[in-house]
């Protein structure tokens, strides 16, 4: 989904499977993370404002950490907003754990790889390694995760008009 406000379009992630929350190390429902879209690195992690800061009893926010961080980013300056822990409820990752347990390499992962990756990632293909079996894919999984998050796969030589067809 995408939201538009004041002529700024920004993506909104609905993380039903909790994969992204777990990957980013979120622990509380009120944790906020800002990612640099150029390299997918976390540039801010903390409470939305001092009302949601761990230990706070404030009923109204007087310090707006995320707004200050975003304003710094938009201004091209360093983020000076404090990155403090939030006080929200602890995230329950049991849904994620049951989802992970229900995944099958043969039934869920391999078909995606077959459709989107194996045409290049095969023996003698143009990719640097072949996705020939589960062990090979598992060994390369940290690299696969990184290139997918940073959208370096599929490679840049694909026509720009078709790149979004792969995500």
Short mmCIF file of C-alpha atoms in Angstrom, two decimals, residues 15-101:
data_model
loop_
_atom_site.label_atom_id
_atom_site.label_comp_id
_atom_site.label_asym_id
_atom_site.label_seq_id
_atom_site.Cartn_x
_atom_site.Cartn_y
_atom_site.Cartn_z
CA UNK A 15 3.69 -7.27 8.01
CA UNK A 16 1.09 -10.02 8.52
CA UNK A 17 3.73 -12.74 8.76
CA UNK A 18 5.98 -10.72 11.11
CA UNK A 19 9.05 -11.60 9.03
CA UNK A 20 10.12 -7.97 8.67
CA UNK A 21 9.51 -7.12 12.33
CA UNK A 22 11.65 -10.06 13.45
CA UNK A 23 14.37 -9.27 10.89
CA UNK A 24 14.54 -5.64 12.07
CA UNK A 25 14.72 -6.70 15.70
CA UNK A 26 11.46 -5.05 16.74
CA UNK A 27 10.34 -6.16 20.18
CA UNK A 28 7.43 -3.89 21.11
CA UNK A 29 4.25 -2.83 19.30
CA UNK A 30 5.22 0.83 19.56
CA UNK A 31 8.78 0.44 18.19
CA UNK A 32 9.47 2.65 15.19
CA UNK A 33 12.17 2.02 12.60
CA UNK A 34 13.19 4.31 9.77
CA UNK A 35 15.13 2.71 6.93
CA UNK A 36 17.36 4.45 4.44
CA UNK A 37 15.80 3.26 1.16
CA UNK A 38 19.10 3.54 -0.71
CA UNK A 39 20.77 0.77 1.29
CA UNK A 40 18.00 -0.57 3.55
CA UNK A 41 19.97 0.32 6.69
CA UNK A 42 18.23 1.36 9.89
CA UNK A 43 18.83 5.08 10.48
CA UNK A 44 16.43 5.46 13.42
CA UNK A 45 15.09 3.02 15.98
CA UNK A 46 13.08 4.01 19.00
CA UNK A 47 9.88 5.41 20.42
CA UNK A 48 7.53 7.54 18.33
CA UNK A 49 7.61 10.31 20.91
CA UNK A 50 8.15 10.80 24.66
CA UNK A 51 4.60 9.63 25.42
CA UNK A 52 5.57 6.13 24.19
CA UNK A 53 9.07 6.20 25.70
CA UNK A 54 9.88 3.41 28.15
CA UNK A 55 9.11 4.58 31.69
CA UNK A 56 7.12 7.62 30.55
CA UNK A 57 3.87 8.53 32.27
CA UNK A 58 3.16 11.43 29.90
CA UNK A 59 -0.40 11.68 28.61
CA UNK A 60 0.60 13.97 25.74
CA UNK A 61 3.71 14.07 23.64
CA UNK A 62 6.00 17.04 24.00
CA UNK A 63 9.00 15.59 22.17
CA UNK A 64 8.43 14.03 18.74
CA UNK A 65 11.42 11.78 18.04
CA UNK A 66 10.27 10.27 14.74
CA UNK A 67 9.03 13.58 13.33
CA UNK A 68 12.36 15.18 14.26
CA UNK A 69 14.28 12.29 12.66
CA UNK A 70 12.23 12.49 9.44
CA UNK A 71 12.65 16.27 9.28
CA UNK A 72 16.42 15.80 9.64
CA UNK A 73 16.42 13.26 6.82
CA UNK A 74 14.39 15.54 4.55
CA UNK A 75 16.72 18.43 5.35
CA UNK A 76 19.75 16.27 4.53
CA UNK A 77 21.23 16.60 8.00
CA UNK A 78 22.27 14.10 10.64
CA UNK A 79 19.56 12.68 12.88
CA UNK A 80 19.87 14.19 16.34
CA UNK A 81 16.57 12.91 17.75
CA UNK A 82 17.11 10.61 20.73
CA UNK A 83 16.64 6.92 19.97
CA UNK A 84 15.02 5.64 23.15
CA UNK A 85 13.24 2.37 23.90
CA UNK A 86 9.45 2.30 23.60
CA UNK A 87 7.03 1.05 26.24
CA UNK A 88 4.47 -0.77 24.10
CA UNK A 89 3.31 -4.34 24.55
CA UNK A 90 5.85 -7.02 23.73
CA UNK A 91 5.39 -8.42 20.23
CA UNK A 92 4.13 -11.98 20.11
CA UNK A 93 6.02 -13.83 17.39
CA UNK A 94 4.14 -17.11 17.81
CA UNK A 95 2.26 -16.45 14.53
CA UNK A 96 5.58 -16.04 12.76
CA UNK A 97 6.99 -19.20 14.29
CA UNK A 98 3.96 -21.23 13.20
CA UNK A 99 4.18 -19.70 9.70
CA UNK A 100 7.87 -20.60 9.42
CA UNK A 101 7.17 -24.14 10.63
#
